[in-house]
Amino acid sequence: MSSSVMRKLDVVSPVPADIDIANSVQPVHIDEIAKSLNLTPNHYDLYGKYKAKVLLSVLDDLKESKNGYYVVVGGITPTPLGEGKSTTTVGLCQALGAFLDKKVVTCVRQPSQGPTFGIKGGAAGGGYSQVIPMDEFNLHLTGDIHAITAANNLLAAAIDARIFHESTQSDKALFNRLCPANKEGKRSFNDVMFRRLNKLAISKTNPDDLTPEEVTKFARLDIDPDSITWRRVMDINDRFLRKISVGQGPDEKGMVRETAFDISVASEIMAVLALTTSLADMRERLGKMVIGNSKSGDPVTADDLGVGGALTVLMKDTINPTLMQTLEGTPVFVHAGPFANIAHGNSSIVADKIALKLVGPGGFVVTEAGFGSDIGTEKFMNIKCRYSGLSPQCAIIVATIRALKMHGGGPAVVAGRPLDHAYLNENVALVEAGCVNLARHIINSKLYGSNVIVAINKFSTDTEAELNAVRKAALDAGAFDAVVCSHHAHGGKGAVDLGIAVQKACENATQPLKFLYPLDIGIKEKIEAIAKSYGASGVDYSEQAEKKIEMYTKQGFSGLPICMAKTQYSFSDNAAAKGAPTGFVLPIRDVRASIGAGFIYPLVGTMSTMPGLPTRPCFYDIDIDTTTGKVIGLS
Amino acid sequence: MSSSVMRKLDVVSPVPADIDIANSVQPVHIDEIAKSLNLTPNHYDLYGKYKAKVLLSVLDDLKESKNGYYVVVGGITPTPLGEGKSTTTVGLCQALGAFLDKKVVTCVRQPSQGPTFGIKGGAAGGGYSQVIPMDEFNLHLTGDIHAITAANNLLAAAIDARIFHESTQSDKALFNRLCPANKEGKRSFNDVMFRRLNKLAISKTNPDDLTPEEVTKFARLDIDPDSITWRRVMDINDRFLRKISVGQGPDEKGMVRETAFDISVASEIMAVLALTTSLADMRERLGKMVIGNSKSGDPVTADDLGVGGALTVLMKDTINPTLMQTLEGTPVFVHAGPFANIAHGNSSIVADKIALKLVGPGGFVVTEAGFGSDIGTEKFMNIKCRYSGLSPQCAIIVATIRALKMHGGGPAVVAGRPLDHAYLNENVALVEAGCVNLARHIINSKLYGSNVIVAINKFSTDTEAELNAVRKAALDAGAFDAVVCSHHAHGGKGAVDLGIAVQKACENATQPLKFLYPLDIGIKEKIEAIAKSYGASGVDYSEQAEKKIEMYTKQGFSGLPICMAKTQYSFSDNAAAKGAPTGFVLPIRDVRASIGAGFIYPLVGTMSTMPGLPTRPCFYDIDIDTTTGKVIGLS
């Protein structure tokens, strides 16, 4: 049975603006979409008429069910214009659900709200392959990012407040405030305090039994202000918050500190949400998040600050994925949207798990991995699948003639500038030369054991000869198949061939998931395994990076997977090195860690975690039609 | 027909903790509550099972319906422990709906989420008179405060980004970026730009027709950084953000500026939400918000920055009030929660308007006004009702024996310290002496023309003689009635007498609403009218206040109502002056304005707009039961 509610698209050529297409289709009530997945009303909470949160408890109800096929969508190294990975993800699902009569769920990331008002528009796909309603997708959705902002900033406030209070109180006074006597004069530890006691290897349960040394160890976190890595966040492009000083008020007694805001989706809590597997697991991860070190070099966690439980309470509803729909009425899970450089850039494990049960055997879950497959697919396999225990049958690599020409030596592609004629006229040689990039992505993706399919996202200027060159190169490099698709112009109908190929790839999948590296080797060895997959001949560590690797190893975190923070515009650290560079030495500038989320992230270059607003931000065009309540000008 | 779904409470004595009572009652699905108000599913959007947003469009459907009775709940000057105004508001509605068979809607403010994790617990009433589910009420609710945070901070980011871009560009370059030529080389103004052109009295519609002087006027806002009153906000108790420096990053080229964060509910946008009457009105108010002045002293608005439309888009769903329920199944609207000092401290006009139509003739809408009636009820009448056009039939003043004893000369009441024995044993003389405070609240409230009822919120330690003393004093001062109630201990059953008295007061209401001052007098005359109602013999303006009054008058804002930012702990500016002080001179330290919300707010003393966290914040006790998903430790 199909999981589409079968809405027929009236396709127009040339393709209208995304917002016009999105507004031309009346979405069905989300109850209908839920029903198509055999969900009953007790399985989900409505958020208006077109969004619902599917409750994690569905997994308990379906624990006897078998999973469907699991498909991950990556891409070749993109141009700054993007090569249509989201669009292909959505289009493929529209094909599977609305044309091939398969049960299917699309799993995508929730976009940050900030950029919607800045330079770039939304991220709901494009053309006739979109998630709707577009304004709800791009704006508050069901509040998950707002909850992340609140939780992240509660922890930040707790850090500075604790340092402040410790600075003015004796150990004894601190302890008495943390464990006050009740009316009967009795003191007690509460749950979160036992976590700290445990960590300190203090097994006493009565506060009055602690020795003065134990009182000090327990009550004084002694946070080293210079070691604090936890920053505040905001889901706004606010460049003036990139570097700030806090604590300048007279009441804060001169405890001024330099810090910064990141955009909310860069919060470790977003990565926790994406990688968690249950409410209990989320509680543990949130409590384990490290915010900095004590002056003696021990990691200080959210639970040490007593706030891990409260963070989980703020986050409790976010664990339920948001159900939406495509233009052709197939179901979509929108859930989590971590950065793809300082985090792993994939939507949530929880959404994929629920979706796999809901579609069941013979059904398909298609999930997108951010950036090119050197980053997105690599992290999908080595981080996300490692934590979820799931393995994909098929890995898709989205390619465009435009990007391949760039890799073949075409002139630079710059956002906002007209394309060079090389990109608008047939040039088979340029395409062929660029296929080295595609070939490496195929070879790397095959290493994990899934069948690899190349989806060629066709533009109107592409020629048959160019498309054939890509197909040939893809098959030569070991792709299971390479398929031209036109879902942007035609919706699901334009991706039917891709759908058929994906089905075949899944049905023929045999190999189990293999990782690029085991967890029980050193941090450097893991970094080097990934660097090798980029084509690097070696790795160069800065002094700072060396120090941090040593520190994390000493702190007992070396068993975590690695999440490389690298440019998406090249296999190497140099965004200008197109094609398939080799022989370069990958520089590691610094190494950081998201202990709660569960990965170490080496920085290859500088990553911006707070965008800005241009002179004329897109908010100039955004308004509301106050008679209909409809949003206008969103793109 | 009753608007209660008739849930019988099993009342236990002594009264258990609020959270235990709240958790002991299984709320009904919010569909049931909606149905009890004759709402059909197209009138509201569900947000889970126990919350719904009732759509503003209901007002169109009900425009032929007549309003019910309108009751405002204020209080005497409180102790720091609070005198149970919210509890009385909820208890009265439980009585009217569940025992007196009336249609009733309770309208309350949404609390800030920040303090939930700080010192004070939630704000959903107490004992057997509460709004449930309590955790949803106190946490994200339906995202309105998060939307306010986002909108507030988008405007803040727009201000700094604009100053930055103006600092590096010529007038011509700025103009070219604001009105870029399209592919055909044509430029155009968009909607929000026409608002600015209008303000500048430039009637041209073609950008190319502007003179160089007009280009400069249009494109260069020339914001004076020292004049900026717009701050960023966060719904967290984060004391280290009370004074900060932003723009310290190298990319911001040294444009460092001192500013601050307020807690989100202090945002002018919250006050706009509370005072708006329609989506179109909200669009106008958001666009008119003044963020500071140009260097030549002209006010700069959100629409001058091009962002008024985008702010409205972020706020569009917030205009729909959230429907919840009391412990006894009567309907509640939770909507907007502006500060009661720097703003007007009342829930929304929109919620009250919808509620009045829904209950219809013979039904009751009970709405709470923050702080004592010198502040809450005064602002309800002179600001909220002035903008809404509504007038109440009955004004309630909540009093406690405890607070009256304090006003009569009892020892200081301090939160967290045991009460003096004067408050626990009979002392009729102290109560009688304190009734001067109650009397002034009655006399002041009567000035507006509604019948005044005193609700005596009874504690277990109160004696018959004490209660009788209050009743007598209240009637002597002109109250319509004075009723002892025990809704905290008994739920609606404990407020039945109050309900009957309120019904009588409403049925006998005759006088139209009279304001304390007209709008068309000067700012100072309005301030003086309010000061007189406090018992002041005069007003003393600081130099700064004088300057600001002159500036706002010159800018054309003197016709707005006045919103006094004064302590709630005394009629005067001195929190220690209990009872009914007279003959004091009210000092006005500064004068500020919320032009979009629509009021001028003089500062009587210093108002804190960002709370902090103590050494042991309540988040230590808050956690989640990961097997049931239930929140624990919330108070």
Short mmCIF file of C-alpha atoms in Angstrom, two decimals, chain A residues 41-49 51 55 113-114 117 135-136 139-140 143 146-147 149-151 153-154 156-158 160-165 169 173-174 177-180 188 190-193 195 221 232-252 255-259 261 279-281 283 303-317 613-617 619-632 634, chain B residues 41-49 51 55 113-114 117 135-136 139-140 143 146-147 149-151 153-154 156-158 160-165 169 173-174 177-180 188 190-193 195 221 232-252 255-259 261 279-281 283 303-317 613-617 619-632 634:
data_model
loop_
_atom_site.label_atom_id
_atom_site.label_comp_id
_atom_site.label_asym_id
_atom_site.label_seq_id
_atom_site.Cartn_x
_atom_site.Cartn_y
_atom_site.Cartn_z
CA PRO A 41 -4.24 9.56 17.19
CA ASN A 42 -2.63 8.31 20.41
CA HIS A 43 0.63 7.97 18.51
CA TYR A 44 1.01 11.67 17.84
CA ASP A 45 0.30 15.19 19.05
CA LEU A 46 -1.08 17.71 16.60
CA TYR A 47 0.59 21.11 16.26
CA GLY A 48 -1.98 22.88 14.17
CA LYS A 49 -3.41 21.26 11.05
CA LYS A 51 2.27 19.40 11.68
CA LEU A 55 5.65 10.22 19.91
CA GLN A 113 15.35 30.12 11.41
CA GLY A 114 18.06 32.78 11.40
CA PHE A 117 15.74 36.47 7.34
CA ASP A 135 6.54 28.85 6.02
CA GLU A 136 5.95 26.44 8.90
CA LEU A 139 9.89 29.18 10.89
CA HIS A 140 9.12 27.99 14.42
CA GLY A 143 9.53 24.68 18.75
CA HIS A 146 13.56 27.25 20.63
CA ALA A 147 13.79 24.52 23.28
CA THR A 149 18.09 27.70 22.74
CA ALA A 150 16.42 27.72 26.15
CA ALA A 151 18.28 24.65 27.40
CA ASN A 153 21.26 29.21 27.66
CA LEU A 154 20.03 27.89 30.98
CA ALA A 156 25.26 29.02 30.22
CA ALA A 157 23.54 31.08 32.91
CA ALA A 158 24.19 28.30 35.43
CA ASP A 160 28.41 32.10 35.23
CA ALA A 161 26.10 32.17 38.22
CA ARG A 162 28.01 29.29 39.83
CA ILE A 163 31.40 30.90 39.30
CA PHE A 164 29.97 34.09 40.78
CA HIS A 165 28.52 32.40 43.87
CA GLN A 169 31.35 31.96 49.56
CA ALA A 173 28.65 28.09 53.09
CA LEU A 174 28.38 26.74 49.55
CA ARG A 177 23.29 26.32 50.50
CA LEU A 178 23.47 23.30 48.18
CA CYS A 179 22.24 20.90 50.87
CA PRO A 180 20.12 23.00 53.21
CA SER A 188 19.85 15.27 51.95
CA ASN A 190 19.10 14.81 45.56
CA ASP A 191 19.40 12.73 42.40
CA VAL A 192 21.62 15.00 40.42
CA MET A 193 23.95 15.41 43.39
CA ARG A 195 25.73 11.82 40.03
CA LEU A 221 33.44 23.14 41.05
CA ARG A 232 25.26 31.08 24.60
CA VAL A 233 23.15 30.67 21.44
CA MET A 234 20.46 32.50 19.52
CA ASP A 235 18.58 31.45 16.36
CA ILE A 236 19.29 34.79 14.69
CA ASN A 237 22.01 36.03 12.35
CA ASP A 238 23.55 38.45 14.81
CA ARG A 239 27.18 39.16 13.93
CA PHE A 240 27.65 41.56 16.83
CA LEU A 241 27.38 38.62 19.22
CA ARG A 242 30.41 36.85 17.70
CA LYS A 243 32.56 38.21 20.46
CA ILE A 244 31.16 39.88 23.57
CA SER A 245 31.96 40.60 27.19
CA VAL A 246 29.45 39.63 29.87
CA GLY A 247 29.20 40.48 33.56
CA GLN A 248 29.82 44.21 33.21
CA GLY A 249 26.98 45.15 35.57
CA PRO A 250 27.87 46.54 38.99
CA ASP A 251 26.13 43.62 40.76
CA GLU A 252 28.47 41.14 39.07
CA MET A 255 33.66 39.34 36.99
CA VAL A 256 33.76 40.33 33.33
CA ARG A 257 34.42 37.49 30.89
CA GLU A 258 34.84 37.33 27.11
CA THR A 259 32.56 34.89 25.36
CA PHE A 261 26.99 33.56 20.93
CA LEU A 279 14.58 9.78 26.69
CA ALA A 280 16.84 8.01 29.20
CA ASP A 281 19.76 8.24 26.79
CA ARG A 283 19.05 12.53 29.99
CA ASP A 303 25.28 17.38 35.99
CA ASP A 304 28.10 18.77 38.11
CA LEU A 305 26.19 22.06 37.87
CA GLY A 306 22.98 20.28 38.90
CA VAL A 307 21.16 21.15 35.69
CA GLY A 308 21.09 17.97 33.58
CA GLY A 309 17.56 17.08 34.67
CA ALA A 310 16.20 20.55 34.00
CA LEU A 311 17.78 20.53 30.53
CA THR A 312 16.01 17.24 29.81
CA VAL A 313 12.71 18.71 30.98
CA LEU A 314 13.17 21.63 28.59
CA MET A 315 14.00 19.15 25.81
CA LYS A 316 11.43 16.44 26.52
CA ASP A 317 9.07 17.22 23.65
CA LEU A 613 22.92 40.14 8.05
CA PRO A 614 23.71 41.93 4.77
CA THR A 615 22.83 45.56 3.99
CA ARG A 616 19.50 44.46 2.57
CA PRO A 617 18.49 41.27 4.37
CA PHE A 619 13.45 40.39 5.75
CA TYR A 620 12.78 43.48 3.62
CA ASP A 621 10.54 41.33 1.43
CA ILE A 622 8.85 39.32 4.16
CA ASP A 623 5.46 40.42 5.38
CA ILE A 624 2.05 39.11 6.16
CA ASP A 625 -1.15 39.61 4.22
CA THR A 626 -3.18 40.77 7.20
CA THR A 627 -6.48 39.87 5.59
CA THR A 628 -5.63 36.25 4.77
CA GLY A 629 -2.90 35.72 7.38
CA LYS A 630 -0.63 34.34 4.63
CA VAL A 631 3.11 34.91 4.69
CA ILE A 632 4.51 36.72 1.67
CA LEU A 634 9.55 34.05 1.96
CA PRO B 41 -12.39 22.17 15.24
CA ASN B 42 -11.94 24.83 12.55
CA HIS B 43 -11.89 27.45 15.31
CA TYR B 44 -8.71 26.19 16.90
CA ASP B 45 -5.38 24.47 16.37
CA LEU B 46 -4.35 21.70 18.72
CA TYR B 47 -0.93 21.79 20.36
CA GLY B 48 -0.84 18.34 21.82
CA LYS B 49 -3.76 16.98 23.83
CA LYS B 51 -3.48 22.91 24.72
CA LEU B 55 -7.91 31.36 16.23
CA GLN B 113 9.96 30.36 31.79
CA GLY B 114 13.16 31.76 33.30
CA PHE B 117 14.41 27.33 37.09
CA ASP B 135 4.37 21.77 33.49
CA GLU B 136 3.00 22.83 30.11
CA LEU B 139 7.30 25.75 30.23
CA HIS B 140 7.17 26.34 26.47
CA GLY B 143 5.79 28.97 21.88
CA HIS B 146 9.92 32.00 22.10
CA ALA B 147 8.44 33.86 19.13
CA THR B 149 12.41 36.35 21.78
CA ALA B 150 13.05 35.63 18.11
CA ALA B 151 11.29 38.76 16.88
CA ASN B 153 16.35 39.72 18.68
CA LEU B 154 15.91 39.90 14.93
CA ALA B 156 18.26 43.94 17.63
CA ALA B 157 20.46 42.22 15.05
CA ALA B 158 19.01 44.45 12.33
CA ASP B 160 23.62 46.71 14.80
CA ALA B 161 23.99 45.29 11.30
CA ARG B 162 22.53 48.48 9.81
CA ILE B 163 24.81 50.77 11.79
CA PHE B 164 27.72 48.58 10.69
CA HIS B 165 26.81 48.65 7.00
CA GLN B 169 29.18 52.66 2.63
CA ALA B 173 26.07 52.55 -2.38
CA LEU B 174 23.61 52.02 0.45
CA ARG B 177 22.01 47.86 -2.21
CA LEU B 178 18.61 48.66 -0.71
CA CYS B 179 16.98 49.11 -4.14
CA PRO B 180 19.00 46.92 -6.48
CA SER B 188 11.62 49.38 -7.20
CA ASN B 190 8.83 47.47 -1.72
CA ASP B 191 6.01 47.80 0.78
CA VAL B 192 8.04 48.46 3.88
CA MET B 193 10.11 51.05 2.02
CA ARG B 195 6.29 53.26 4.86
CA LEU B 221 19.09 56.00 9.09
CA ARG B 232 18.22 41.85 23.23
CA VAL B 233 16.15 39.41 25.32
CA MET B 234 16.33 35.86 26.61
CA ASP B 235 13.77 33.87 28.63
CA ILE B 236 16.42 32.83 31.16
CA ASN B 237 17.57 34.25 34.51
CA ASP B 238 21.02 35.25 33.31
CA ARG B 239 22.45 38.00 35.48
CA PHE B 240 25.72 38.15 33.54
CA LEU B 241 23.79 39.61 30.60
CA ARG B 242 22.61 42.64 32.58
CA LYS B 243 25.42 44.66 31.09
CA ILE B 244 27.51 43.47 28.17
CA SER B 245 29.62 44.73 25.28
CA VAL B 246 28.87 43.49 21.77
CA GLY B 247 30.78 43.76 18.51
CA GLN B 248 34.20 42.81 19.88
CA GLY B 249 34.96 40.44 16.99
CA PRO B 250 37.60 41.49 14.45
CA ASP B 251 35.06 41.47 11.61
CA GLU B 252 32.99 44.12 13.37
CA MET B 255 32.27 48.99 16.59
CA VAL B 256 31.95 47.86 20.20
CA ARG B 257 28.82 49.00 22.00
CA GLU B 258 27.55 48.57 25.56
CA THR B 259 24.09 47.08 25.84
CA PHE B 261 19.73 41.61 27.72
CA LEU B 279 -3.33 41.06 12.89
CA ALA B 280 -3.39 44.33 10.95
CA ASP B 281 -3.11 46.31 14.17
CA ARG B 283 1.58 44.74 11.99
CA ASP B 303 9.77 49.79 9.70
CA ASP B 304 12.59 52.26 9.01
CA LEU B 305 14.86 49.23 9.33
CA GLY B 306 12.65 47.27 6.92
CA VAL B 307 11.80 44.59 9.44
CA GLY B 308 8.23 45.28 10.62
CA GLY B 309 6.74 42.73 8.26
CA ALA B 310 9.20 40.00 9.21
CA LEU B 311 8.51 40.63 12.89
CA THR B 312 4.80 40.17 12.23
CA VAL B 313 5.49 36.91 10.39
CA LEU B 314 7.44 35.64 13.40
CA MET B 315 4.56 36.72 15.65
CA LYS B 316 1.60 35.63 13.53
CA ASP B 317 0.61 32.57 15.55
CA LEU B 613 20.08 32.47 39.67
CA PRO B 614 20.83 31.75 43.35
CA THR B 615 23.55 29.37 44.59
CA ARG B 616 21.09 26.50 44.53
CA PRO B 617 18.54 27.24 41.81
CA PHE B 619 16.67 23.40 38.67
CA TYR B 620 18.52 21.11 41.10
CA ASP B 621 15.20 19.44 41.88
CA ILE B 622 13.80 19.34 38.36
CA ASP B 623 14.17 16.16 36.36
CA ILE B 624 12.21 13.80 34.22
CA ASP B 625 11.05 10.31 35.02
CA THR B 626 12.46 8.73 31.88
CA THR B 627 10.12 5.75 32.04
CA THR B 628 6.88 7.74 32.26
CA GLY B 629 8.10 10.98 30.67
CA LYS B 630 6.65 12.91 33.62
CA VAL B 631 8.29 16.05 34.94
CA ILE B 632 9.32 15.90 38.59
CA LEU B 634 8.57 21.51 39.41
#
